[in-house]
mmCIF file of C-alpha atoms in Angstrom:
data_model
loop_
_atom_site.group_PDB
_atom_site.id
_atom_site.type_symbol
_atom_site.label_atom_id
_atom_site.label_comp_id
_atom_site.label_asym_id
_atom_site.label_seq_id
_atom_site.Cartn_x
_atom_site.Cartn_y
_atom_site.Cartn_z
ATOM 1 C CA UNK A 260 -73.394 64.071 85.827
ATOM 2 C CA UNK A 261 -74.473 60.812 83.216
ATOM 3 C CA UNK A 262 -72.431 59.831 80.698
ATOM 4 C CA UNK A 263 -73.271 60.797 76.516
ATOM 5 C CA UNK A 264 -72.908 57.433 75.647
ATOM 6 C CA UNK A 265 -73.317 57.116 71.865
ATOM 7 C CA UNK A 266 -74.015 53.564 70.359
ATOM 8 C CA UNK A 267 -71.245 51.751 67.594
ATOM 9 C CA UNK A 268 -72.754 48.544 66.254
ATOM 10 C CA UNK A 269 -73.110 45.361 67.070
ATOM 11 C CA UNK A 270 -72.677 41.672 65.189
ATOM 12 C CA UNK A 271 -75.969 40.501 66.619
ATOM 13 C CA UNK A 272 -78.812 41.022 64.755
ATOM 14 C CA UNK A 273 -81.129 39.918 67.158
ATOM 15 C CA UNK A 274 -80.834 40.415 70.836
ATOM 16 C CA UNK A 275 -78.322 43.639 70.302
ATOM 17 C CA UNK A 276 -75.663 42.235 72.625
ATOM 18 C CA UNK A 277 -72.645 42.661 72.436
ATOM 19 C CA UNK A 278 -72.284 45.624 71.771
ATOM 20 C CA UNK A 279 -69.730 48.364 72.057
ATOM 21 C CA UNK A 280 -70.588 52.283 73.386
ATOM 22 C CA UNK A 281 -68.644 55.120 73.715
ATOM 23 C CA UNK A 282 -68.284 57.606 75.720
ATOM 24 C CA UNK A 283 -68.644 60.929 73.089
ATOM 25 C CA UNK A 284 -67.069 63.721 76.372
ATOM 26 C CA UNK A 285 -64.528 60.769 77.228
ATOM 27 C CA UNK A 286 -63.937 59.057 74.475
ATOM 28 C CA UNK A 287 -63.929 55.456 76.332
ATOM 29 C CA UNK A 288 -65.075 52.773 75.486
ATOM 30 C CA UNK A 289 -68.117 50.759 76.879
ATOM 31 C CA UNK A 290 -67.920 47.099 75.732
ATOM 32 C CA UNK A 291 -71.502 44.983 76.742
ATOM 33 C CA UNK A 292 -72.165 41.122 76.193
ATOM 34 C CA UNK A 293 -71.370 38.286 78.888
ATOM 35 C CA UNK A 294 -70.000 38.461 82.368
ATOM 36 C CA UNK A 295 -67.303 35.820 82.590
ATOM 37 C CA UNK A 296 -68.830 34.065 85.309
ATOM 38 C CA UNK A 297 -66.638 30.987 86.348
ATOM 39 C CA UNK A 298 -64.390 30.277 88.725
ATOM 40 C CA UNK A 299 -61.993 28.595 87.328
ATOM 41 C CA UNK A 300 -61.498 31.165 84.231
ATOM 42 C CA UNK A 301 -61.924 34.245 86.666
ATOM 43 C CA UNK A 302 -58.999 33.251 88.898
ATOM 44 C CA UNK A 303 -57.012 33.007 85.424
ATOM 45 C CA UNK A 304 -57.335 36.710 84.290
ATOM 46 C CA UNK A 305 -54.470 39.183 85.890
ATOM 47 C CA UNK A 306 -54.880 42.214 87.970
ATOM 48 C CA UNK A 307 -58.982 41.939 88.461
ATOM 49 C CA UNK A 308 -59.728 44.532 91.076
ATOM 50 C CA UNK A 309 -62.463 44.598 93.007
ATOM 51 C CA UNK A 310 -65.039 45.831 90.994
ATOM 52 C CA UNK A 311 -64.453 45.248 87.736
ATOM 53 C CA UNK A 312 -65.850 42.676 86.113
ATOM 54 C CA UNK A 313 -64.942 40.551 82.824
ATOM 55 C CA UNK A 314 -66.857 40.327 79.655
ATOM 56 C CA UNK A 315 -66.847 38.025 77.324
ATOM 57 C CA UNK A 316 -67.526 38.653 73.582
ATOM 58 C CA UNK A 317 -66.282 37.875 70.203
ATOM 59 C CA UNK A 318 -63.702 39.272 67.865
ATOM 60 C CA UNK A 319 -65.086 39.680 65.145
ATOM 61 C CA UNK A 320 -67.377 43.077 68.010
ATOM 62 C CA UNK A 321 -63.930 44.902 68.745
ATOM 63 C CA UNK A 322 -62.558 44.193 64.864
ATOM 64 C CA UNK A 323 -65.722 46.293 63.877
ATOM 65 C CA UNK A 324 -67.148 48.516 66.162
ATOM 66 C CA UNK A 325 -63.882 49.159 68.708
ATOM 67 C CA UNK A 326 -61.496 51.929 68.568
ATOM 68 C CA UNK A 327 -59.875 53.305 65.708
ATOM 69 C CA UNK A 328 -56.991 54.208 65.118
ATOM 70 C CA UNK A 329 -57.642 57.426 67.322
ATOM 71 C CA UNK A 330 -54.751 59.534 66.826
ATOM 72 C CA UNK A 331 -55.369 59.267 62.911
ATOM 73 C CA UNK A 332 -54.846 62.847 61.700
ATOM 74 C CA UNK A 333 -58.219 64.433 60.273
ATOM 75 C CA UNK A 334 -57.724 64.707 56.679
ATOM 76 C CA UNK A 335 -59.654 68.264 56.649
ATOM 77 C CA UNK A 336 -60.174 69.862 52.536
ATOM 78 C CA UNK A 337 -61.228 73.234 52.406
ATOM 79 C CA UNK A 338 -64.234 74.469 50.703
ATOM 80 C CA UNK A 339 -63.625 74.115 47.201
ATOM 81 C CA UNK A 340 -63.028 70.618 46.969
ATOM 82 C CA UNK A 341 -65.733 69.915 49.867
ATOM 83 C CA UNK A 342 -67.935 71.327 46.436
ATOM 84 C CA UNK A 343 -67.208 68.916 43.546
ATOM 85 C CA UNK A 344 -68.339 66.383 45.803
ATOM 86 C CA UNK A 345 -71.753 67.443 44.904
ATOM 87 C CA UNK A 346 -70.373 66.570 41.346
ATOM 88 C CA UNK A 347 -68.374 63.752 41.873
ATOM 89 C CA UNK A 348 -70.547 61.435 44.022
ATOM 90 C CA UNK A 349 -73.024 58.765 41.694
ATOM 91 C CA UNK A 350 -76.229 57.619 43.491
ATOM 92 C CA UNK A 351 -76.873 59.909 47.019
ATOM 93 C CA UNK A 352 -75.913 62.698 49.443
ATOM 94 C CA UNK A 353 -77.729 63.092 51.989
ATOM 95 C CA UNK A 354 -77.006 65.942 55.040
ATOM 96 C CA UNK A 355 -78.143 66.283 58.909
ATOM 97 C CA UNK A 356 -78.195 69.987 59.837
ATOM 98 C CA UNK A 357 -78.055 70.228 63.144
ATOM 99 C CA UNK A 358 -77.389 73.883 63.922
ATOM 100 C CA UNK A 359 -79.770 76.922 64.967
ATOM 101 C CA UNK A 360 -77.548 79.178 63.366
ATOM 102 C CA UNK A 361 -75.628 79.708 59.134
ATOM 103 C CA UNK A 362 -73.394 83.096 59.855
ATOM 104 C CA UNK A 363 -73.892 82.611 54.634
ATOM 105 C CA UNK A 364 -77.479 83.370 55.506
ATOM 106 C CA UNK A 365 -77.581 86.074 57.693
ATOM 107 C CA UNK A 366 -75.339 87.290 54.405
ATOM 108 C CA UNK A 367 -77.730 86.838 51.629
ATOM 109 C CA UNK A 368 -81.121 88.829 50.599
ATOM 110 C CA UNK A 369 -83.929 86.197 51.192
ATOM 111 C CA UNK A 370 -82.844 86.534 54.859
ATOM 112 C CA UNK A 371 -83.209 89.703 54.818
ATOM 113 C CA UNK A 372 -86.675 89.592 52.859
ATOM 114 C CA UNK A 373 -87.652 86.682 55.300
ATOM 115 C CA UNK A 374 -87.006 89.313 58.378
ATOM 116 C CA UNK A 375 -88.537 91.421 57.382
ATOM 117 C CA UNK A 376 -91.895 89.418 56.546
ATOM 118 C CA UNK A 377 -91.340 89.788 53.424
ATOM 119 C CA UNK A 378 -92.432 87.196 51.201
ATOM 120 C CA UNK A 379 -89.316 85.639 49.530
ATOM 121 C CA UNK A 380 -88.960 84.821 45.721
ATOM 122 C CA UNK A 381 -86.384 81.295 45.173
ATOM 123 C CA UNK A 382 -86.709 81.860 41.380
ATOM 124 C CA UNK A 383 -82.484 81.655 40.458
ATOM 125 C CA UNK A 384 -81.965 82.335 43.672
ATOM 126 C CA UNK A 385 -77.983 81.297 44.016
ATOM 127 C CA UNK A 386 -78.244 80.058 39.926
ATOM 128 C CA UNK A 387 -74.993 78.153 40.109
ATOM 129 C CA UNK A 388 -76.572 75.712 42.947
ATOM 130 C CA UNK A 389 -79.548 75.036 41.618
ATOM 131 C CA UNK A 390 -78.370 73.857 38.051
ATOM 132 C CA UNK A 391 -75.672 71.425 40.080
ATOM 133 C CA UNK A 392 -78.834 69.994 41.551
ATOM 134 C CA UNK A 393 -81.546 70.162 38.293
ATOM 135 C CA UNK A 394 -78.196 68.422 37.191
ATOM 136 C CA UNK A 395 -77.597 65.423 39.718
ATOM 137 C CA UNK A 396 -81.450 64.844 40.336
ATOM 138 C CA UNK A 397 -82.159 64.594 35.589
ATOM 139 C CA UNK A 398 -79.719 62.359 36.197
ATOM 140 C CA UNK A 399 -81.081 59.791 38.735
ATOM 141 C CA UNK A 400 -79.667 60.887 42.035
ATOM 142 C CA UNK A 401 -80.851 61.647 45.022
ATOM 143 C CA UNK A 402 -80.389 63.981 47.135
ATOM 144 C CA UNK A 403 -82.016 64.222 50.349
ATOM 145 C CA UNK A 404 -82.044 66.549 53.587
ATOM 146 C CA UNK A 405 -82.910 66.472 57.544
ATOM 147 C CA UNK A 406 -83.204 70.052 59.190
ATOM 148 C CA UNK A 407 -83.017 69.755 63.533
ATOM 149 C CA UNK A 408 -85.514 72.030 65.007
ATOM 150 C CA UNK A 409 -85.817 73.591 67.945
ATOM 151 C CA UNK A 410 -89.367 73.902 70.184
ATOM 152 C CA UNK A 411 -89.258 77.196 69.423
ATOM 153 C CA UNK A 412 -87.714 77.492 66.030
ATOM 154 C CA UNK A 413 -84.683 79.671 66.556
ATOM 155 C CA UNK A 414 -85.312 82.567 62.810
ATOM 156 C CA UNK A 415 -82.002 80.253 61.105
ATOM 157 C CA UNK A 416 -84.281 77.131 60.793
ATOM 158 C CA UNK A 417 -87.884 79.200 60.776
ATOM 159 C CA UNK A 418 -86.424 80.388 57.313
ATOM 160 C CA UNK A 419 -84.517 76.525 55.985
ATOM 161 C CA UNK A 420 -87.434 76.246 56.071
ATOM 162 C CA UNK A 421 -88.709 78.370 53.569
ATOM 163 C CA UNK A 422 -86.065 77.925 51.933
ATOM 164 C CA UNK A 423 -87.099 74.146 51.823
ATOM 165 C CA UNK A 424 -89.110 75.389 48.935
ATOM 166 C CA UNK A 425 -85.795 75.635 46.455
ATOM 167 C CA UNK A 426 -84.322 72.547 47.068
ATOM 168 C CA UNK A 427 -87.684 70.959 46.602
ATOM 169 C CA UNK A 428 -87.818 72.787 43.512
ATOM 170 C CA UNK A 429 -84.542 71.554 42.323
ATOM 171 C CA UNK A 430 -84.597 68.389 42.457
ATOM 172 C CA UNK A 431 -84.208 67.549 46.967
ATOM 173 C CA UNK A 432 -85.761 65.868 49.140
ATOM 174 C CA UNK A 433 -86.421 68.166 52.798
ATOM 175 C CA UNK A 434 -87.819 66.158 55.916
ATOM 176 C CA UNK A 435 -87.090 67.876 58.995
ATOM 177 C CA UNK A 436 -87.264 66.642 62.910
ATOM 178 C CA UNK A 437 -88.086 68.018 66.267
ATOM 179 C CA UNK A 438 -84.218 68.320 68.415
ATOM 180 C CA UNK A 439 -85.930 66.271 71.021
ATOM 181 C CA UNK A 440 -86.500 63.538 69.011
ATOM 182 C CA UNK A 441 -83.487 63.596 67.235
ATOM 183 C CA UNK A 442 -82.034 63.758 71.099
ATOM 184 C CA UNK A 443 -84.457 60.741 71.919
ATOM 185 C CA UNK A 444 -82.692 59.084 68.822
ATOM 186 C CA UNK A 445 -79.373 60.063 70.152
ATOM 187 C CA UNK A 446 -78.268 61.363 66.553
ATOM 188 C CA UNK A 447 -74.710 62.845 66.570
ATOM 189 C CA UNK A 448 -74.697 66.478 67.544
ATOM 190 C CA UNK A 449 -73.191 67.781 64.505
ATOM 191 C CA UNK A 450 -73.452 68.767 60.544
ATOM 192 C CA UNK A 451 -72.444 66.198 57.549
ATOM 193 C CA UNK A 452 -72.539 64.904 54.423
ATOM 194 C CA UNK A 453 -73.082 61.209 53.759
ATOM 195 C CA UNK A 454 -72.000 60.735 49.868
ATOM 196 C CA UNK A 455 -72.968 56.788 48.312
ATOM 197 C CA UNK A 456 -72.856 55.237 51.174
ATOM 198 C CA UNK A 457 -69.321 55.562 52.070
ATOM 199 C CA UNK A 458 -68.466 58.868 52.277
ATOM 200 C CA UNK A 459 -68.971 61.733 55.457
ATOM 201 C CA UNK A 460 -68.371 64.743 55.134
ATOM 202 C CA UNK A 461 -68.155 67.024 59.085
ATOM 203 C CA UNK A 462 -68.204 70.238 58.595
ATOM 204 C CA UNK A 463 -66.364 72.388 61.082
ATOM 205 C CA UNK A 464 -67.670 75.588 62.014
ATOM 206 C CA UNK A 465 -66.206 78.344 63.875
ATOM 207 C CA UNK A 466 -67.241 79.963 67.315
ATOM 208 C CA UNK A 467 -69.597 82.239 65.031
ATOM 209 C CA UNK A 468 -71.101 79.572 63.235
ATOM 210 C CA UNK A 469 -69.123 80.417 60.104
ATOM 211 C CA UNK A 470 -68.545 77.020 57.854
ATOM 212 C CA UNK A 471 -64.244 76.652 58.263
ATOM 213 C CA UNK A 472 -63.496 73.621 56.357
ATOM 214 C CA UNK A 473 -64.631 69.603 55.402
ATOM 215 C CA UNK A 474 -63.396 67.129 57.090
ATOM 216 C CA UNK A 475 -63.501 63.863 55.333
ATOM 217 C CA UNK A 476 -63.969 60.807 57.487
ATOM 218 C CA UNK A 477 -64.071 56.540 55.123
ATOM 219 C CA UNK A 478 -62.963 54.222 58.418
ATOM 220 C CA UNK A 479 -65.948 51.902 57.323
ATOM 221 C CA UNK A 480 -66.764 51.277 61.149
ATOM 222 C CA UNK A 481 -67.136 55.237 61.034
ATOM 223 C CA UNK A 482 -68.883 55.611 57.889
ATOM 224 C CA UNK A 483 -72.377 53.063 59.177
ATOM 225 C CA UNK A 484 -72.960 54.473 62.431
ATOM 226 C CA UNK A 485 -73.151 57.507 60.519
ATOM 227 C CA UNK A 486 -75.062 55.789 57.913
ATOM 228 C CA UNK A 487 -77.438 54.412 61.037
ATOM 229 C CA UNK A 488 -77.673 58.255 62.533
ATOM 230 C CA UNK A 489 -79.421 58.890 58.358
ATOM 231 C CA UNK A 490 -81.176 55.535 58.654
ATOM 232 C CA UNK A 491 -83.149 56.681 61.909
ATOM 233 C CA UNK A 492 -83.571 60.568 60.991
ATOM 234 C CA UNK A 493 -85.146 60.028 57.682
ATOM 235 C CA UNK A 494 -88.118 57.030 59.879
ATOM 236 C CA UNK A 495 -88.606 59.296 62.472
ATOM 237 C CA UNK A 496 -88.527 62.643 60.166
ATOM 238 C CA UNK A 497 -91.438 64.590 58.203
ATOM 239 C CA UNK A 498 -92.085 65.924 55.413
ATOM 240 C CA UNK A 499 -91.050 69.618 55.399
ATOM 241 C CA UNK A 500 -94.568 70.803 53.923
ATOM 242 C CA UNK A 501 -95.601 68.745 56.295
ATOM 243 C CA UNK A 502 -94.172 70.072 58.875
ATOM 244 C CA UNK A 503 -94.537 74.171 58.402
ATOM 245 C CA UNK A 504 -97.992 73.332 58.106
ATOM 246 C CA UNK A 505 -98.730 71.222 62.075
ATOM 247 C CA UNK A 506 -96.640 74.273 62.144
ATOM 248 C CA UNK A 507 -99.098 76.574 61.940
ATOM 249 C CA UNK A 508 -100.991 75.137 63.523
ATOM 250 C CA UNK A 509 -99.471 75.141 66.769
ATOM 251 C CA UNK A 510 -98.523 78.335 66.958
ATOM 252 C CA UNK A 511 -102.473 79.459 66.267
#
C-alpha cells in the first residue's frame, strides 16, 4: 500500500526543492533534495548501506520543517475554554469541517425538522452563539469555514448546507468543497480552527462523533502547515449558495 504523505514545507520559493514530507501513518520523515554523488564525498559517510542514498539539504530546511518534539505533551482544553477563543481572537477565525456526521447536530430541534423535510426557521436559534458571531463581525473580525462534502452527501452534510443560511446571516463566510477535491489537495482529514494564523485548535471526537476536547497547536511550522491547507481550501472552495444550487441541479 502506498504511503500517505503530507507535505510539510520547503524553503525554496521557486521549484519547491528541497522539501520535507511526513508519513502520516508512521511518522517517518521523507527529505527531498539533490543526491550526494561525488565519490570523494560519499566515501566520507559512515554506515551507508546498499540501496541508501545521501541527500544534501540546507540546514534551515530541517530547522524550519523537520520533525519537532514528537514526545511533547499535547495541550488540550475543555469545551468551555474552547468557547472563549471566539471572544479573544483578534482578526480571523477559520475552520475546516471534514466529518460526515456531528452527533451534537442530531440532538437539535432543527435537525429533526430537517430530516422530516420541514422548512427550518433558523431565526433566533442558539441566541448566545448568534450574538457572539454578530459581535465579532461588527468589530471587523472575519469568521470563515470550508465544509467538506461527500458524494453523495451525508444527511448531516446536507443539514449543514441548510444551516449555512444561519451562519451567513450572523456574519460568517461559508464555503464548500467536494471530498475528492480535498483529497487531491492533501487537506488534513480532521476538523480544526485557526485563530489569527498563530493558533490551531484541533477538534478531537470520540467514536460516536461527539466532540470531547480540543488540542492547541502553537509550533510555528505546524501552524504554517495548517495555514497552507486553509489557503488551498479557500482557493478551491465554492460559496455555499452556489454549491447548493449546483447540487440541486445535479440531483435533478
